[in-house]
Tab-separated table of C-alpha atoms and ligand atoms in Angstrom:
chain	number	residue	atom	x	y	z
A	1	UNK	CA	179.398	2.834	151.961
A	2	UNK	CA	182.563	2.648	149.857
A	3	UNK	CA	186.013	3.938	150.854
A	4	UNK	CA	187.673	5.904	148.070
A	5	UNK	CA	191.151	7.402	147.584
A	6	UNK	CA	192.143	9.938	144.937
A	7	UNK	CA	195.851	9.838	144.083
A	8	UNK	CA	196.755	13.101	142.338
A	9	UNK	CA	194.034	14.987	144.229
A	10	UNK	CA	195.695	18.399	143.830
A	11	UNK	CA	195.961	18.144	140.020
A	12	UNK	CA	193.590	19.174	137.240
A	13	UNK	CA	191.982	15.718	136.972
A	14	UNK	CA	192.101	15.165	140.756
A	15	UNK	CA	190.156	18.366	141.394
A	16	UNK	CA	187.571	17.384	138.779
A	17	UNK	CA	187.292	13.939	140.393
A	18	UNK	CA	186.509	15.632	143.700
A	19	UNK	CA	183.842	17.807	142.075
A	20	UNK	CA	182.352	14.854	140.179
A	21	UNK	CA	182.218	12.632	143.293
A	22	UNK	CA	180.409	15.414	145.131
A	23	UNK	CA	177.898	15.943	142.332
A	24	UNK	CA	177.190	12.254	141.664
A	25	UNK	CA	176.342	11.449	145.315
A	26	UNK	CA	178.196	8.128	145.556
A	27	UNK	CA	177.782	6.326	148.899
A	28	UNK	CA	181.246	7.282	150.221
A	29	UNK	CA	182.502	6.115	153.627
A	30	UNK	CA	185.958	7.640	153.849
A	31	UNK	CA	187.580	9.773	151.169
A	32	UNK	CA	191.375	10.027	151.168
A	33	UNK	CA	193.150	12.684	149.156
A	34	UNK	CA	196.680	11.666	148.203
A	35	UNK	CA	199.448	13.447	146.306
A	36	UNK	CA	203.173	14.101	146.611
A	37	UNK	CA	204.728	15.696	149.714
A	38	UNK	CA	204.579	18.999	147.758
A	39	UNK	CA	200.863	19.404	148.364
A	40	UNK	CA	200.507	17.370	151.572
A	41	UNK	CA	198.631	19.443	154.140
A	42	UNK	CA	196.560	21.370	151.560
A	43	UNK	CA	192.838	21.130	152.292
A	44	UNK	CA	190.025	20.801	149.780
A	45	UNK	CA	186.278	21.061	150.472
A	46	UNK	CA	184.136	17.939	150.077
A	47	UNK	CA	180.491	17.634	151.114
A	48	UNK	CA	180.643	20.459	153.612
A	49	UNK	CA	183.988	19.701	155.280
A	50	UNK	CA	187.666	20.143	154.491
A	51	UNK	CA	189.721	17.059	153.600
A	52	UNK	CA	193.500	17.256	154.032
A	53	UNK	CA	195.866	15.928	151.366
A	54	UNK	CA	198.224	13.194	152.597
A	55	UNK	CA	201.454	12.105	150.941
A	56	UNK	CA	200.989	8.731	149.231
A	57	UNK	CA	202.268	5.753	151.272
A	58	UNK	CA	201.446	2.021	151.243
A	59	UNK	CA	199.543	2.405	154.541
A	60	UNK	CA	197.320	5.070	152.983
A	61	UNK	CA	195.582	2.320	150.951
A	62	UNK	CA	194.535	0.249	153.981
A	63	UNK	CA	190.753	-0.105	153.824
A	64	UNK	CA	190.490	1.669	150.445
A	65	UNK	CA	188.064	-0.099	148.075
A	66	UNK	CA	188.373	2.136	145.020
A	67	UNK	CA	191.490	4.118	144.067
A	68	UNK	CA	191.031	6.845	141.470
A	69	UNK	CA	194.539	7.554	140.156
A	70	UNK	CA	195.654	10.631	138.195
A	71	UNK	CA	199.221	11.412	139.231
A	72	UNK	CA	201.108	10.413	136.077
A	73	UNK	CA	202.215	7.133	134.511
A	74	UNK	CA	205.292	6.438	136.650
A	75	UNK	CA	203.345	7.132	139.855
A	76	UNK	CA	200.610	4.709	138.783
A	77	UNK	CA	203.225	2.120	137.796
A	78	UNK	CA	204.585	2.254	141.336
A	79	UNK	CA	201.409	2.621	143.408
A	80	UNK	CA	198.597	0.857	141.504
A	81	UNK	CA	199.956	-2.657	142.237
A	82	UNK	CA	200.428	-1.688	145.908
A	83	UNK	CA	196.864	-0.352	146.187
A	84	UNK	CA	195.499	-3.437	144.378
A	85	UNK	CA	197.436	-5.742	146.711
A	86	UNK	CA	195.872	-3.908	149.661
A	87	UNK	CA	192.452	-4.863	148.212
A	88	UNK	CA	191.450	-1.787	146.218
A	89	UNK	CA	190.314	-1.695	142.600
A	90	UNK	CA	192.324	1.039	140.901
A	91	UNK	CA	190.756	3.092	138.109
A	92	UNK	CA	193.817	4.605	136.469
A	93	UNK	CA	193.678	7.758	134.354
A	94	UNK	CA	197.219	7.476	133.040
A	95	UNK	CA	198.309	5.654	129.907
A	96	UNK	CA	200.581	3.269	131.820
A	97	UNK	CA	198.389	0.119	131.880
A	98	UNK	CA	195.947	0.866	129.054
A	99	UNK	CA	197.225	-1.568	126.469
A	100	UNK	CA	198.022	-4.429	128.888
A	101	UNK	CA	195.919	-7.433	127.884
A	102	UNK	CA	194.776	-8.204	131.419
A	103	UNK	CA	193.737	-4.607	132.150
A	104	UNK	CA	190.245	-3.636	130.940
A	105	UNK	CA	190.145	-0.282	129.117
A	106	UNK	CA	186.636	0.997	129.652
A	107	UNK	CA	184.221	3.609	128.356
A	108	UNK	CA	180.990	2.581	130.121
A	109	UNK	CA	178.733	3.510	127.169
A	110	UNK	CA	180.773	1.245	124.866
A	111	UNK	CA	182.188	-1.691	126.860
A	112	UNK	CA	180.862	-1.238	130.400
A	113	UNK	CA	179.838	-4.925	130.209
A	114	UNK	CA	183.459	-5.732	131.184
A	115	UNK	CA	182.810	-4.470	134.718
A	116	UNK	CA	181.120	-7.548	136.179
A	117	UNK	CA	184.010	-8.940	138.236
A	118	UNK	CA	187.232	-7.796	139.879
A	119	UNK	CA	189.783	-7.428	137.063
A	120	UNK	CA	192.725	-9.872	137.186
A	121	UNK	CA	195.268	-7.329	138.443
A	122	UNK	CA	192.773	-5.155	140.326
A	123	UNK	CA	193.393	-2.383	137.776
A	124	UNK	CA	190.999	-0.818	135.250
A	125	UNK	CA	192.324	1.774	132.823
A	126	UNK	CA	190.501	4.961	131.900
A	127	UNK	CA	191.196	5.696	128.224
A	128	UNK	CA	192.854	8.732	126.673
A	129	UNK	CA	190.558	11.776	126.729
A	130	UNK	CA	190.417	12.257	122.940
A	131	UNK	CA	189.684	8.570	122.436
A	132	UNK	CA	186.807	8.458	124.942
A	133	UNK	CA	184.731	11.126	123.192
A	134	UNK	CA	185.454	9.678	119.742
A	135	UNK	CA	184.463	6.082	120.537
A	136	UNK	CA	181.231	7.232	122.190
A	137	UNK	CA	180.172	8.517	118.766
A	138	UNK	CA	181.857	5.889	116.588
A	139	UNK	CA	180.591	2.792	118.395
A	140	UNK	CA	176.868	3.051	117.531
A	141	UNK	CA	177.788	3.815	113.907
A	142	UNK	CA	180.234	0.911	113.773
A	143	UNK	CA	177.557	-1.509	114.947
A	144	UNK	CA	175.211	-0.369	112.136
A	145	UNK	CA	177.566	0.230	109.230
A	146	UNK	CA	180.967	-1.311	110.106
A	147	UNK	CA	183.857	1.154	110.241
A	148	UNK	CA	186.803	0.609	107.916
A	149	UNK	CA	188.869	3.707	108.466
A	150	UNK	CA	188.908	6.848	110.591
A	151	UNK	CA	190.905	10.010	109.925
A	152	UNK	CA	190.818	12.371	112.888
A	153	UNK	CA	192.376	15.753	113.664
A	154	UNK	CA	192.092	16.939	117.256
A	155	UNK	CA	191.992	20.424	118.766
A	156	UNK	CA	192.981	19.682	122.364
A	157	UNK	CA	192.725	22.140	125.238
A	158	UNK	CA	195.588	23.071	127.556
A	159	UNK	CA	193.965	21.404	130.594
A	160	UNK	CA	194.821	18.104	128.900
A	161	UNK	CA	198.388	18.720	130.046
A	162	UNK	CA	197.442	19.558	133.605
A	163	UNK	CA	196.991	22.534	135.893
A	164	UNK	CA	200.431	24.031	135.150
A	165	UNK	CA	199.666	24.113	131.408
A	166	UNK	CA	196.487	26.124	131.982
A	167	UNK	CA	198.486	28.578	134.111
A	168	UNK	CA	201.078	28.864	131.347
A	169	UNK	CA	198.391	29.815	128.825
A	170	UNK	CA	197.076	32.545	131.144
A	171	UNK	CA	200.560	33.916	131.881
A	172	UNK	CA	201.623	33.895	128.229
A	173	UNK	CA	198.405	35.592	127.105
A	174	UNK	CA	199.114	38.426	129.575
A	175	UNK	CA	202.749	38.609	128.422
A	176	UNK	CA	201.791	38.873	124.748
A	177	UNK	CA	199.089	41.488	125.417
A	178	UNK	CA	201.686	43.480	127.413
A	179	UNK	CA	204.017	43.353	124.398
A	180	UNK	CA	206.439	40.946	126.095
A	181	UNK	CA	207.741	37.643	124.663
A	182	UNK	CA	205.794	34.518	125.696
A	183	UNK	CA	208.218	32.175	127.445
A	184	UNK	CA	207.304	28.454	127.101
A	185	UNK	CA	208.027	26.078	129.998
A	186	UNK	CA	205.321	23.384	129.960
A	187	UNK	CA	204.801	23.335	126.176
A	188	UNK	CA	207.642	23.204	123.616
A	189	UNK	CA	206.448	26.503	122.044
A	190	UNK	CA	204.233	29.427	123.075
A	191	UNK	CA	200.572	28.353	123.299
A	192	UNK	CA	199.075	31.864	123.589
A	193	UNK	CA	197.778	33.025	120.175
A	194	UNK	CA	199.286	29.870	118.659
A	195	UNK	CA	198.620	26.148	118.241
A	196	UNK	CA	201.069	23.266	118.500
A	197	UNK	CA	200.772	20.102	116.332
A	198	UNK	CA	202.600	18.023	118.902
A	199	UNK	CA	201.106	16.204	121.934
A	200	UNK	CA	203.219	13.693	123.891
A	201	UNK	CA	206.513	12.511	122.396
A	202	UNK	CA	207.270	11.589	118.784
A	203	UNK	CA	207.715	7.944	117.793
A	204	UNK	CA	209.834	6.390	115.014
A	205	UNK	CA	207.026	6.459	112.415
A	206	UNK	CA	206.476	10.219	112.751
A	207	UNK	CA	203.256	9.928	114.779
A	208	UNK	CA	203.180	11.115	118.387
A	209	UNK	CA	202.332	8.788	121.263
A	210	UNK	CA	199.050	10.700	121.723
A	211	UNK	CA	198.136	9.929	118.097
A	212	UNK	CA	198.975	6.245	118.500
A	213	UNK	CA	196.849	6.103	121.686
A	214	UNK	CA	193.879	7.074	119.508
A	215	UNK	CA	194.696	4.226	117.101
A	216	UNK	CA	195.292	1.444	119.618
A	217	UNK	CA	192.807	2.402	122.319
A	218	UNK	CA	189.945	2.826	119.812
A	219	UNK	CA	190.480	-0.737	118.582
A	220	UNK	CA	190.698	-2.154	122.105
A	221	UNK	CA	187.619	-0.353	123.513
A	222	UNK	CA	185.422	-1.046	120.470
A	223	UNK	CA	186.754	-4.619	120.188
A	224	UNK	CA	187.419	-3.792	116.545
A	225	UNK	CA	191.044	-4.755	115.847
A	226	UNK	CA	190.719	-4.163	112.099
A	227	UNK	CA	189.501	-0.561	112.240
A	228	UNK	CA	192.172	1.683	110.717
A	229	UNK	CA	192.789	5.025	112.407
A	230	UNK	CA	195.105	7.881	111.476
A	231	UNK	CA	195.261	10.803	113.928
A	232	UNK	CA	196.850	14.250	114.058
A	233	UNK	CA	196.728	15.710	117.561
A	234	UNK	CA	196.985	19.456	118.008
A	235	UNK	CA	197.144	21.595	121.168
A	236	UNK	CA	195.051	24.777	120.931
A	237	UNK	CA	194.769	27.817	123.224
A	238	UNK	CA	191.504	26.717	124.872
A	239	UNK	CA	191.313	25.982	128.620
A	240	UNK	CA	188.870	23.077	128.599
A	241	UNK	CA	187.220	20.654	126.143
A	242	UNK	CA	188.750	18.830	123.232
A	243	UNK	CA	187.292	19.125	119.711
A	244	UNK	CA	187.751	16.665	116.855
A	245	UNK	CA	187.226	16.707	113.116
A	246	UNK	CA	186.464	13.076	112.275
A	247	UNK	CA	186.182	11.509	108.812
A	248	UNK	CA	184.883	7.931	108.750
A	249	UNK	CA	184.723	5.379	105.947
A	250	UNK	CA	182.216	2.548	106.464
A	251	UNK	CA	181.664	-0.873	104.888
A	252	UNK	CA	178.159	0.158	103.777
A	253	UNK	CA	176.653	3.400	102.416
A	254	UNK	CA	175.376	5.631	105.203
A	255	UNK	CA	171.980	7.260	105.481
A	256	UNK	CA	172.183	10.662	107.184
A	257	UNK	CA	168.748	10.451	108.801
A	258	UNK	CA	169.646	7.060	110.285
A	259	UNK	CA	173.035	8.374	111.457
A	260	UNK	CA	171.276	11.214	113.313
A	261	UNK	CA	168.775	8.742	114.768
A	262	UNK	CA	171.566	6.451	116.002
A	263	UNK	CA	173.547	9.305	117.531
A	264	UNK	CA	170.476	10.911	119.104
A	265	UNK	CA	169.763	7.572	120.796
A	266	UNK	CA	173.347	7.039	121.994
A	267	UNK	CA	173.714	7.276	125.771
A	268	UNK	CA	175.358	10.563	126.899
A	269	UNK	CA	175.767	11.775	123.308
A	270	UNK	CA	173.954	14.961	122.220
A	271	UNK	CA	173.480	15.942	118.585
A	272	UNK	CA	173.936	19.715	118.109
A	273	UNK	CA	173.590	20.182	114.390
A	274	UNK	CA	171.455	22.923	112.895
A	275	UNK	CA	173.467	24.995	110.409
A	276	UNK	CA	170.459	27.275	109.787
A	277	UNK	CA	170.815	28.491	113.394
A	278	UNK	CA	174.626	28.313	113.537
A	279	UNK	CA	174.258	25.394	115.951
A	280	UNK	CA	177.273	23.134	116.302
A	281	UNK	CA	179.317	21.893	119.255
A	282	UNK	CA	182.000	24.199	120.646
A	283	UNK	CA	184.435	23.864	123.551
A	284	UNK	CA	183.088	26.920	125.398
A	285	UNK	CA	179.645	25.294	125.640
A	286	UNK	CA	180.874	21.777	126.445
A	287	UNK	CA	182.875	22.960	129.479
A	288	UNK	CA	181.618	21.394	132.708
A	289	UNK	CA	179.055	19.238	130.883
A	290	UNK	CA	178.851	15.462	131.158
A	291	UNK	CA	177.784	14.751	127.584
A	292	UNK	CA	179.746	14.415	124.367
A	293	UNK	CA	178.444	16.674	121.607
A	294	UNK	CA	178.418	15.897	117.886
A	295	UNK	CA	177.513	18.124	114.964
A	296	UNK	CA	178.498	19.219	111.439
A	297	UNK	CA	177.272	15.759	110.406
A	298	UNK	CA	177.506	15.391	106.648
A	299	UNK	CA	178.280	12.862	103.950
A	300	UNK	CA	181.844	13.004	102.698
A	301	UNK	CA	181.544	14.436	99.160
A	302	UNK	CA	184.963	13.037	98.241
A	303	UNK	CA	183.666	9.480	98.721
A	304	UNK	CA	181.890	8.284	95.510
A	305	UNK	CA	180.389	5.190	97.199
A	306	UNK	CA	178.378	7.083	99.803
A	307	UNK	CA	180.282	5.273	102.548
A	308	UNK	CA	181.971	8.378	103.993
A	309	UNK	CA	180.886	10.657	106.834
A	310	UNK	CA	182.306	13.827	108.380
A	311	UNK	CA	181.577	14.943	111.959
A	312	UNK	CA	182.738	17.403	114.614
A	313	UNK	CA	182.891	15.997	118.154
A	314	UNK	CA	183.418	18.042	121.332
A	315	UNK	CA	183.616	17.008	124.991
A	316	UNK	CA	185.072	18.295	128.269
A	317	UNK	CA	188.400	16.440	128.599
A	318	UNK	CA	188.590	16.847	132.373
A	319	UNK	CA	185.015	15.663	132.760
A	320	UNK	CA	184.047	12.798	130.391
A	321	UNK	CA	187.660	12.560	129.194
A	322	UNK	CA	188.914	11.782	132.696
A	323	UNK	CA	187.026	12.288	135.982
A	324	UNK	CA	183.461	11.445	134.974
A	325	UNK	CA	184.440	8.324	133.039
A	326	UNK	CA	186.406	7.078	136.087
A	327	UNK	CA	183.537	7.827	138.462
A	328	UNK	CA	181.055	6.096	136.123
A	329	UNK	CA	183.300	3.014	136.266
A	330	UNK	CA	183.274	3.196	140.082
A	331	UNK	CA	179.471	3.519	140.078
A	332	UNK	CA	179.068	0.431	137.889
A	333	UNK	CA	181.472	-1.577	140.084
A	334	UNK	CA	179.313	-0.670	143.091
A	335	UNK	CA	176.035	-1.347	141.240
A	336	UNK	CA	177.306	-4.754	140.073
A	337	UNK	CA	178.388	-5.694	143.607
A	338	UNK	CA	182.049	-5.983	142.525
A	339	UNK	CA	182.783	-3.419	145.238
A	340	UNK	CA	180.594	-3.716	148.310
B	401	LIG	N1	194.192	16.514	132.037
B	401	LIG	C1	193.474	15.659	131.320
B	401	LIG	O1	192.578	16.032	130.558
B	401	LIG	C2	193.730	14.195	131.435
B	401	LIG	C3	192.815	13.324	130.839
B	401	LIG	C4	193.035	11.954	130.941
B	401	LIG	C5	194.146	11.517	131.624
B	401	LIG	N2	195.030	12.380	132.191
B	401	LIG	C6	196.193	11.838	132.903
B	401	LIG	O2	196.027	12.033	134.301
B	401	LIG	C7	197.297	12.261	134.908
B	401	LIG	C8	197.258	13.574	135.686
B	401	LIG	O3	196.912	14.632	134.840
B	401	LIG	P1	196.583	16.091	135.377
B	401	LIG	O4	196.189	16.843	134.167
B	401	LIG	O5	195.655	16.069	136.539
B	401	LIG	O6	198.060	16.586	135.882
B	401	LIG	P2	198.445	17.706	136.971
B	401	LIG	O7	197.458	18.799	137.004
B	401	LIG	O8	199.860	18.039	136.672
B	401	LIG	O9	198.377	16.936	138.375
B	401	LIG	C9	199.269	15.919	138.753
B	401	LIG	C10	198.907	15.354	140.121
B	401	LIG	O10	199.767	14.258	140.408
B	401	LIG	C11	200.400	14.467	141.655
B	401	LIG	N3	201.742	13.894	141.651
B	401	LIG	C12	202.761	14.198	140.818
B	401	LIG	N4	203.868	13.466	141.133
B	401	LIG	C13	203.516	12.688	142.193
B	401	LIG	C14	204.209	11.731	142.965
B	401	LIG	N5	205.476	11.411	142.733
B	401	LIG	N6	203.541	11.122	143.989
B	401	LIG	C15	202.262	11.440	144.248
B	401	LIG	N7	201.546	12.348	143.550
B	401	LIG	C16	202.174	12.971	142.529
B	401	LIG	C17	200.444	15.973	141.816
B	401	LIG	O11	200.586	16.261	143.179
B	401	LIG	P3	201.421	17.535	143.710
B	401	LIG	O12	200.443	18.666	143.744
B	401	LIG	O13	201.814	17.086	145.097
B	401	LIG	O14	202.576	17.749	142.803
B	401	LIG	C18	199.062	16.334	141.269
B	401	LIG	O15	198.079	16.084	142.248
B	401	LIG	C19	198.324	12.244	133.770
B	401	LIG	O16	198.889	10.948	133.679
B	401	LIG	C20	197.487	12.534	132.546
B	401	LIG	O17	198.049	11.998	131.378
B	401	LIG	C21	194.833	13.719	132.125
C-alpha cells in the first residue's frame, strides 16, 4: 500500500488525478487531498467515501510516499522540496522544475527507463501537456528516420488554463448568445467564438513561454538536443483536449506505410486516419480517453526530398497531458520498487 497526497486537489488537474487514481486501482493506503485554505473543508468522493481537503502544511507530508502536485509553479517551488525532505517522491505537473538537469522530465512511453531509482532531489517533472502528446508520436518516428525539424501549431483547450478558464468560456458563451459583451478575466481577450494566439507570457524573441516549453522539453524528453522545433500555441474555445498540426522534416525519406506501421505499434497511440470515411482525430472524441490520437498523415508536398511529413495529433490535456501521465509515473515507481 502506498500513501499518496494530491496538492491542488480542487483544481482541474487535481480532480482528474482523483478520477484517474480511482480508475487505475493503485494500491493506495492513505490519500490526502491538499489545497489552499480557500478550499479546505471541501469533500470529494474517492472509492466510496468522502475525503476532506486540508490546507497544505509541512506536517501534511508526514508518511506520504508519492506527492502528485498541480497547484501552480510557485506553490511547487515552495512545497516540493519540503515534501521530498519528508521522504516523498513528488511528481510535479507545473513547469517549475522541468528544465533542471537533476530533475527527470518523463513521458513513460518515451523515457520511462529513467524511473529506476529515487531521483536526486526526490522530484520528477511531468511535461507540458502539448509536448507530451507530440513526443509520443514523434519518438518512434525519430528512432526510425531521425528528426531534423518540427513546425507545430497547437489548438489548445480552455481546461489547459484551469477550472476558472473553463467557467469563463461557459459564461462568455452565454453572454454573447444573450447579446451582451463577453468580459475577459482569465484570458487576455474573449475566448467565446474567438481564438487567442497567446498562451503563457511573451519572451524577448517573440515566442511565448508555452511555445518555448515545446522546444526545450521535446529535446530533453527525446534526448535529442539537436532537433529543431518552432511552435505557435493557440487557445481555442474547446473545453478539453489539445489538437496539433505538426510538420516534420527527417534525415531520411519517409515511407507512409512504414510510418503508419510505426505509429500503430506505438504504446498508447491510436491511428485514426481514413479520409474516405471522414475519420480523423478530434477533441470531442479524445475527451476522457487515455490514448493520443494521430491522423491526417501525409507526405509534405512542399518537400522535394520526400523527407517531410504532416500529421494531426489530438489528446486529452487533463488526462494524458497531466493526470494520467503523472499516475503512470507513480505506477512505474511502485512497479520498480522505488516506492514500496
Ligand atoms: N490544466 C492542464 O491541462 C494542465 C496540464 C499540465 C500542467 N498543468 C499545470 O498544473 C497546475 C494546475 O493547473 P490546473 O489547471 O489544475 O489549475 P486550477 O484549476 O486553477 O487549480 C489550481 C489548484 O491549485 C490550488 N492552489 C492554488 N494556490 C495554492 C496555494 N497557494 N497553496 C495550495 N494550493 C493552491 C488550488 O486550490 P484552491 O481551490 O484552494 O484555490 C487548486 O486546487 C498549473 O501549474 C498548470 O500549469 C495544467
